[in-house]
Amino acid sequence: MVTELSTLRQLEAESIHIFREAAAEFRKPVLLFSGGKDSAVLLHLARKTFYPERPPMPLLHIDTTWKFREMIAFRDACARDGGFALLVHTNEDGLARGINPFDHSAALYTQVMKTEALKQALDKHGFDAAIAGARRDEEKSRAKERIFSLRSQAHRWDPKSQRPELWRLFNCQLQAGETMRVFPLSNWTEFDVWLYIHTENIAVVPLYFAAERLVIERGGALFVMDDDRYRLNPGEAPLRRRVRFRTLGCYPLTAAVESDATTPAEVIRETISAGMSERRGRLIDQDPANSFEGMKQDGYF
Amino acid sequence: MAESTGPEDRVFGDLLRRETQKGTLRFMTCGSVDDGKSTLLGRLLFEADALHSDQLAALHSDSGRFGTAGTDLDYSLLLDGLEAEREQKITIDVAYRTFATSRRKFVVADTPGHEQYTRNMATAASTADLAVLLVDAERGLLPQTRRHAYIAALLGIRVFVLAVNKMDRVDYAQSVFDRITADFKALAARLKVDEVRSVPVSALNGDNITRASDWTGWYSGPSLLEVLETISAERGAEGPLRLPVQRVVRPDQSFRGYAGTIAQGAVRPGDAVVVQPSGQATTVARIVTFDGDLGAARQGQAVTLALQDETDVSRGDVIAAAADPLEQADQFAVHVVWLDKAPLYPGRAYQVKIGHRTLTGQITELKHRIDVNTFDKHAARHLDCNDIAYGTLSLDRAIAFEPYATCPTLGGFILIDRFSKATVGCGMIEFALWRASTVPWQDLEITKAARATLTGQKPLVLWFTGLSGAGKSTVADAVATRLHGRGRHCYLLDGDNLRHGLNRDLGFRPEDRVENIRRVGEVAKLFVDAGLIVLVSLISPFRNERAMVREMMGTDEFVEIFVDAPLEVCEQRDPKGLYARARAGEIGNFTGIDSPYEPPETPELVLNTVDTTADALADRVLAYYDRELG
């Protein structure tokens, strides 16, 4: 009698399968790399997938210019160590217009510096598939998205006309101008990701682990002042707190949590006893109900 | 990472180890509208402590805005994610949820209950290990319950958990529960279901969801969650090795490997294998992974095999146990589930993806459509969205396959529209049919090239398409006259004339038109083979079938000529009085009136018959022939 594969090994095998299918079927796929823990896992899986070959696709990073400095350093180290070509794209037009997370709403800023920037980069390089680390457990509308998710010529997602996705028979065919988003981590949970990082000893940005950091408390949330561009409101003063991040985005929009966890195992321990879902730390999701779905239809990941 | 030493740390260390060993059960939930599926699942997540406090907070606030449960929490809101669905209060797509208990992780596919969304059910069932089927205790088995059980079983689900819900509404009466369980077991026996577990529950009140209810003392079985935690439902681990090759790995001259996920069985270095369909035999040299070579690998693992001998293997091939190879065939008895708004017509060509191979194929014959409410069989000439049928799949090449019931990975297929690229259908192979493919092609002494040499011309098809009255036959006849005058051997196949003989059994419904074009295409192909220049004058309204005929011919052997005249002009000309009769309702399915014409997108020639005479247009065709083909 054979024993069933553990959840982690099943998930790993499924992700590898998805990666291989994308590499075999698309003309010019790209791996989206944000520098977060999901990206780190995705990269690790990419190396496993293609071994002993080097992963046959470049990394693409959308740099809003407001990422944590440690993320940028981590990104460069990952690309170097994994032997990936690294492409970095910033929406220069948005930058010239001075779009930033302090003067503009989170929605507008995200639209211009992330969504638009991503579309520009995909168009510029002519990528027909973008592989990314989104998971179905992150948010309700993600839960219904396909693993191979079609985008129109305008990069829009139409939740009502998604292709049925049966078995693991992914329909990778595109009409002219259409592209595909591919999500190898669709069926992973935040817990699985940490457990895998722990088991496989995967390096992640140190921001995920607790350390004394200079923070601002605003609206009940803690923001790390990553550089001197952080604007203080009257009466606000930076504090030193022992914090870590559950999720990483642009630093002025990503809240930290107080923590003592300094290893993946300790993070897991805290996660088990924590009572808050992960994207809660992202201010961009806190706009009206289901704003995330609207962003996705627009082309955001 | 620093090793922890305290007693609490050891407990946590054990937990961590257990977590890494934990397995996953994938299940789907199905049942009729209002049986309370979303509520049951929401309750399961709630009771299994799988909700975070902010999700709970959102649930409290959402329950007021959208909820149907009054002031109580509306658990269904957790699952109905998309805004559109909230407004309609109906789940419209498959939602995937994960939760875990200390024993297992679960992936749940929640599927819609109402009729037109059968395709989502099939989608969810295709990756589920078992189905939780909800039945309303007050209403018992409904037509939709039968439909869902049928689809789940058709997609290969062999274990059902029957949740008899809303037991509170029938005073927790054992007789009601026993009757519904017996009814379902009778149904399950017809569907070849291996195992049925039945649990009396109330999703609203939480009875028997995670712990025994005080109200069902007569029920001594496990709660729904306990059933899911302990049931065994894994498929496909036993049986001979099947590894569909997903990718050839060739980083440099020194290494060549074949990557894929093991669909069935296990493999070890030294195992004798055969590559199909080519039939080359060799042995497995290594099982290569990033984490080092493996001594063995089994079903579900994604691996790379290096083979002992130089072997020609491509994506889509199957590496199989040498002692037990797969059957190979190109025609199959299949079940089809049609998923698209546009109907399926027998004979129409689609792309077929099976394993890692994409080929051209057709459903050549529909034996019957299945009424999934009564399981009755009905004759069918086409399939509409959500129809399920039994018929024949014909592929353009032989493949190595397994019946779906044996190995879903090598017996399940999807159908892709060649133009829109949409997934329009899915199907399951039952068994191979031994037909044309078993009759070997007889090589003949006199070849096509030899005959063409004798006629001294390049044989080809000039395919005239356009509306009735556009002038196809007139122009084609003028072209034929000119070619004949030049001593060319040609023949004109006229659509109307063929309907007096070869196609006299066909009408004008879309399915008849598809068959009509297929036959004319086959005849044209034979005539080209005979060395002739074939002119075809046929409305041939569908892009798909014209493309199919083009693919039947060799390169440069198919010239598509669009004879273009606006509908108003054709209707005014009305040489045979057909438009008048169609307008009067005497003839149905008339192209341009109540049946569509799909103009060619990239024809070799467009002939506008409004301002130009047939003779002038014939000269243009001849000029094209001389320039491109003569």
Coordinates of C-alpha atoms in Angstrom, one line a residue, chain A:
Chain A
M1 CA 0.0 0.0 0.0
V2 CA 1.4 3.4 -1.0
T3 CA 1.0 6.4 1.3
E4 CA -0.4 9.6 -0.2
L5 CA 1.9 12.4 -1.0
S6 CA 2.0 15.1 1.7
T7 CA 0.2 18.3 1.0
L8 CA 3.5 20.1 0.4
R9 CA 4.8 17.6 -2.0
Q10 CA 1.5 17.6 -3.9
L11 CA 1.5 21.4 -4.1
E12 CA 5.1 21.4 -5.2
A13 CA 4.4 18.8 -7.9
E14 CA 1.4 20.7 -9.1
S15 CA 3.3 24.0 -9.3
I16 CA 6.1 22.3 -11.3
H17 CA 3.5 20.9 -13.6
I18 CA 2.0 24.3 -14.2
F19 CA 5.5 25.9 -14.8
R20 CA 6.4 23.2 -17.3
E21 CA 3.2 23.6 -19.2
A22 CA 3.6 27.4 -19.4
A23 CA 7.2 26.9 -20.6
A24 CA 6.2 24.3 -23.2
E25 CA 3.2 26.2 -24.6
F26 CA 4.0 29.9 -24.6
R27 CA 6.2 31.7 -27.1
K28 CA 7.7 34.2 -24.6
P29 CA 6.8 33.8 -20.9
V30 CA 8.1 35.9 -18.1
L31 CA 8.3 35.4 -14.4
L32 CA 6.9 38.3 -12.4
F33 CA 9.1 38.9 -9.3
S34 CA 8.1 41.2 -6.5
G35 CA 10.7 40.3 -4.0
G36 CA 8.1 39.0 -1.5
K37 CA 7.9 35.5 0.0
D38 CA 5.6 34.2 -2.7
S39 CA 8.1 35.3 -5.3
A40 CA 10.9 33.6 -3.4
V41 CA 8.9 30.4 -3.4
L42 CA 8.0 30.8 -7.1
L43 CA 11.7 31.2 -8.0
H44 CA 12.7 28.2 -5.9
L45 CA 10.0 26.2 -7.7
A46 CA 11.2 27.5 -11.1
R47 CA 14.7 26.2 -10.4
K48 CA 13.3 22.8 -9.3
T49 CA 11.0 22.7 -12.4
F50 CA 13.7 23.1 -15.0
Y51 CA 16.7 21.4 -13.3
P52 CA 19.3 20.7 -14.7
E53 CA 18.4 23.4 -17.2
R54 CA 18.4 27.0 -16.1
P55 CA 14.8 28.4 -16.0
P56 CA 14.1 29.5 -19.7
M57 CA 12.4 32.8 -18.8
P58 CA 13.5 36.2 -17.5
L59 CA 12.4 37.9 -14.3
L60 CA 10.3 41.0 -14.5
H61 CA 10.1 43.4 -11.6
I62 CA 7.7 46.4 -11.6
D63 CA 9.5 49.0 -9.6
T64 CA 7.1 51.6 -8.2
T65 CA 10.2 53.4 -6.7
W66 CA 8.5 53.0 -3.3
K67 CA 9.6 49.4 -2.6
F68 CA 11.6 48.6 0.6
R69 CA 15.3 49.0 -0.1
E70 CA 15.9 45.5 1.3
M71 CA 13.5 44.1 -1.3
I72 CA 15.5 45.6 -4.1
A73 CA 18.7 44.2 -2.7
F74 CA 17.1 40.8 -2.3
R75 CA 15.7 40.9 -5.9
D76 CA 19.1 41.5 -7.3
A77 CA 20.7 38.7 -5.3
C78 CA 18.0 36.3 -6.3
A79 CA 18.4 37.1 -10.0
R80 CA 22.2 36.8 -9.7
D81 CA 22.2 33.5 -7.7
G82 CA 19.5 31.8 -9.8
G83 CA 21.1 32.8 -13.1
F84 CA 18.0 34.8 -14.3
A85 CA 18.0 37.7 -16.6
L86 CA 16.4 40.6 -14.7
L87 CA 14.2 43.2 -16.3
V88 CA 13.0 46.2 -14.2
H89 CA 10.3 48.5 -15.4
T90 CA 9.0 51.7 -13.9
N91 CA 6.1 53.8 -15.3
E92 CA 8.2 56.8 -16.3
D93 CA 5.1 58.7 -17.2
G94 CA 3.6 58.2 -13.8
L95 CA 6.9 59.2 -12.2
A96 CA 7.1 62.4 -14.3
R97 CA 3.5 63.2 -13.2
G98 CA 4.7 62.8 -9.6
I99 CA 2.2 60.0 -8.7
N100 CA 3.1 58.9 -5.2
P101 CA 1.4 57.1 -2.3
F102 CA 1.2 60.2 -0.1
D103 CA -0.5 62.8 -2.4
H104 CA -2.7 60.4 -4.3
S105 CA -5.2 57.8 -3.3
A106 CA -4.0 54.2 -2.9
A107 CA -6.3 53.3 -5.8
L108 CA -4.9 55.9 -8.2
Y109 CA -1.3 55.2 -7.2
T110 CA -1.7 51.5 -7.6
Q111 CA -3.4 51.9 -11.0
V112 CA -0.7 54.1 -12.4
M113 CA 2.5 52.7 -10.8
K114 CA 1.6 49.0 -10.7
T115 CA -1.2 48.1 -13.1
E116 CA -0.3 50.5 -15.9
A117 CA 3.4 49.8 -15.4
L118 CA 2.8 46.1 -15.7
K119 CA 0.8 46.5 -18.9
Q120 CA 3.5 48.8 -20.4
A121 CA 6.2 46.2 -19.6
L122 CA 4.3 43.3 -21.0
D123 CA 3.6 45.2 -24.2
K124 CA 7.1 46.5 -24.5
H125 CA 8.7 43.1 -24.4
G126 CA 5.9 41.2 -26.1
F127 CA 5.4 38.6 -23.4
D128 CA 2.5 36.3 -24.1
A129 CA 2.4 34.8 -20.6
A130 CA 3.2 36.3 -17.2
I131 CA 3.8 33.8 -14.4
A132 CA 3.1 35.2 -10.9
G133 CA 2.7 34.0 -7.3
A134 CA -0.9 35.0 -6.5
R135 CA -2.8 32.5 -4.4
R136 CA -6.5 31.7 -4.2
D137 CA -6.6 32.0 -0.4
E138 CA -5.5 35.7 -0.5
E139 CA -8.8 37.2 -1.4
K140 CA -12.3 36.2 -2.4
S141 CA -12.2 37.1 -6.0
R142 CA -8.9 35.4 -6.5
A143 CA -10.6 32.2 -5.3
K144 CA -12.5 32.1 -8.5
E145 CA -9.7 32.8 -10.9
R146 CA -8.3 30.1 -13.1
I147 CA -4.7 28.9 -12.9
F148 CA -4.3 29.9 -16.5
S149 CA -6.2 33.1 -16.6
L150 CA -6.9 34.9 -20.0
R151 CA -6.3 38.6 -20.5
S152 CA -7.8 40.6 -23.4
Q153 CA -5.7 42.7 -25.7
A154 CA -6.3 45.5 -23.2
H155 CA -5.0 43.2 -20.4
R156 CA -8.5 43.0 -18.8
W157 CA -9.8 40.1 -16.8
D158 CA -13.4 39.1 -17.5
P159 CA -14.6 37.0 -14.6
K160 CA -17.8 36.1 -16.4
S161 CA -16.2 34.6 -19.4
Q162 CA -13.4 32.5 -17.9
R163 CA -12.4 29.3 -19.7
P164 CA -13.5 26.2 -18.0
E165 CA -10.4 24.6 -16.5
L166 CA -10.7 20.8 -16.4
W167 CA -8.3 18.3 -14.9
R168 CA -4.8 19.7 -15.6
L169 CA -5.5 20.2 -19.2
F170 CA -4.7 23.9 -19.5
N171 CA -5.9 25.6 -22.7
C172 CA -2.9 27.8 -23.5
Q173 CA -4.1 29.1 -26.8
L174 CA -4.4 32.8 -27.5
Q175 CA -5.9 34.9 -30.2
A176 CA -3.8 37.8 -31.5
G177 CA -3.0 40.3 -28.8
E178 CA -4.4 38.2 -25.9
T179 CA -2.1 37.2 -23.1
M180 CA -2.2 34.7 -20.2
R181 CA -1.5 35.1 -16.5
V182 CA -0.3 31.9 -14.9
F183 CA -0.5 31.2 -11.2
P184 CA 1.4 28.2 -10.1
L185 CA 0.7 28.9 -6.4
S186 CA -3.1 29.1 -6.9
N187 CA -3.8 26.3 -4.5
W188 CA -1.3 27.2 -1.8
T189 CA -2.2 29.0 1.4
E190 CA -0.1 31.4 3.4
F191 CA 0.5 28.6 5.8
D192 CA 1.7 26.3 3.1
V193 CA 4.1 29.0 1.8
W194 CA 5.7 29.4 5.3
L195 CA 5.8 25.7 5.9
Y196 CA 7.6 25.2 2.5
I197 CA 10.0 28.1 3.2
H198 CA 10.8 26.3 6.5
T199 CA 11.1 22.8 5.0
E200 CA 13.1 23.9 2.0
N201 CA 15.2 26.5 3.8
I202 CA 14.3 29.2 1.2
A203 CA 15.9 32.6 1.7
V204 CA 13.4 35.5 2.0
V205 CA 13.7 39.2 2.6
P206 CA 14.7 39.8 6.3
L207 CA 11.7 42.2 6.6
Y208 CA 9.6 39.1 7.2
F209 CA 11.4 38.5 10.4
A210 CA 11.1 40.6 13.6
A211 CA 13.7 43.3 14.2
E212 CA 13.8 46.7 15.9
R213 CA 12.6 49.1 13.2
L214 CA 11.7 52.8 13.1
V215 CA 7.9 52.9 12.8
I216 CA 5.0 55.4 12.7
E217 CA 1.7 54.4 14.2
R218 CA -1.1 55.7 12.0
G219 CA -4.8 54.6 12.1
G220 CA -3.9 51.7 14.4
A221 CA -1.4 50.3 11.9
L222 CA 2.4 50.4 12.1
F223 CA 4.4 51.7 9.1
V224 CA 8.1 51.3 8.8
M225 CA 10.0 54.4 7.7
D226 CA 12.1 52.9 5.1
D227 CA 13.7 56.1 3.9
D228 CA 13.4 59.9 4.6
R229 CA 10.6 60.3 2.0
Y230 CA 8.1 59.1 4.6
R231 CA 6.0 62.2 5.5
L232 CA 5.0 62.7 9.1
N233 CA 1.7 64.3 10.1
P234 CA 1.7 66.9 12.8
G235 CA 2.1 65.3 16.2
E236 CA 3.5 62.1 14.7
A237 CA 6.9 60.8 16.0
P238 CA 8.8 57.7 14.9
L239 CA 9.0 55.0 17.5
R240 CA 11.3 52.0 17.7
R241 CA 9.3 48.7 17.7
R242 CA 10.0 45.1 17.2
V243 CA 8.0 44.3 14.0
R244 CA 7.9 42.1 11.0
F245 CA 5.8 42.0 7.8
R246 CA 3.3 39.3 6.7
T247 CA 3.0 40.8 3.3
L248 CA 5.2 43.2 1.4
G249 CA 4.2 45.9 -1.0
C250 CA 5.1 49.5 -1.3
Y251 CA 6.4 50.6 2.1
P252 CA 4.1 53.5 2.7
L253 CA 1.1 51.2 2.1
T254 CA 2.2 48.1 3.9
A255 CA 1.6 47.8 7.6
A256 CA 3.9 45.8 9.9
V257 CA 2.8 43.7 12.9
E258 CA 4.5 43.5 16.3
S259 CA 6.3 40.2 16.6
D260 CA 9.2 38.3 18.0
A261 CA 9.4 35.7 15.2
T262 CA 12.9 35.6 13.7
T263 CA 12.7 32.3 11.8
P264 CA 10.2 30.7 9.5
A265 CA 9.3 28.2 12.2
E266 CA 8.6 31.1 14.6
V267 CA 6.5 32.9 12.0
I268 CA 4.5 29.7 11.6
R269 CA 4.0 29.5 15.3
E270 CA 2.7 33.1 15.4
T271 CA 0.5 32.5 12.3
I272 CA -1.2 29.6 14.0
S273 CA -2.2 31.7 16.9
A274 CA -2.8 34.9 14.9
G275 CA -6.3 35.9 13.9
M276 CA -5.9 38.1 10.9
S277 CA -5.8 37.4 7.2
E278 CA -2.8 38.4 5.3
R279 CA -3.9 41.0 2.9
R280 CA -5.3 43.0 5.8
G281 CA -1.8 44.6 5.9
R282 CA -2.4 46.0 2.4
L283 CA -4.1 49.4 2.4
I284 CA -5.1 49.1 -1.2
D285 CA -7.7 46.4 -0.4
Q286 CA -9.4 48.4 2.2
D287 CA -11.3 50.7 -0.2
P288 CA -15.0 49.8 -0.8
A289 CA -16.0 46.2 -0.7
N290 CA -14.4 44.0 -3.4
S291 CA -12.2 46.8 -4.8
F292 CA -9.7 44.0 -5.4
E293 CA -11.9 42.5 -7.9
G294 CA -12.2 45.8 -9.8
M295 CA -8.4 46.1 -9.8
K296 CA -8.0 42.6 -11.2
Q297 CA -10.5 43.3 -14.0
D298 CA -8.3 46.2 -14.8
G299 CA -5.2 44.1 -15.1
Y300 CA -3.6 44.2 -11.6
F301 CA -2.3 41.0 -10.3

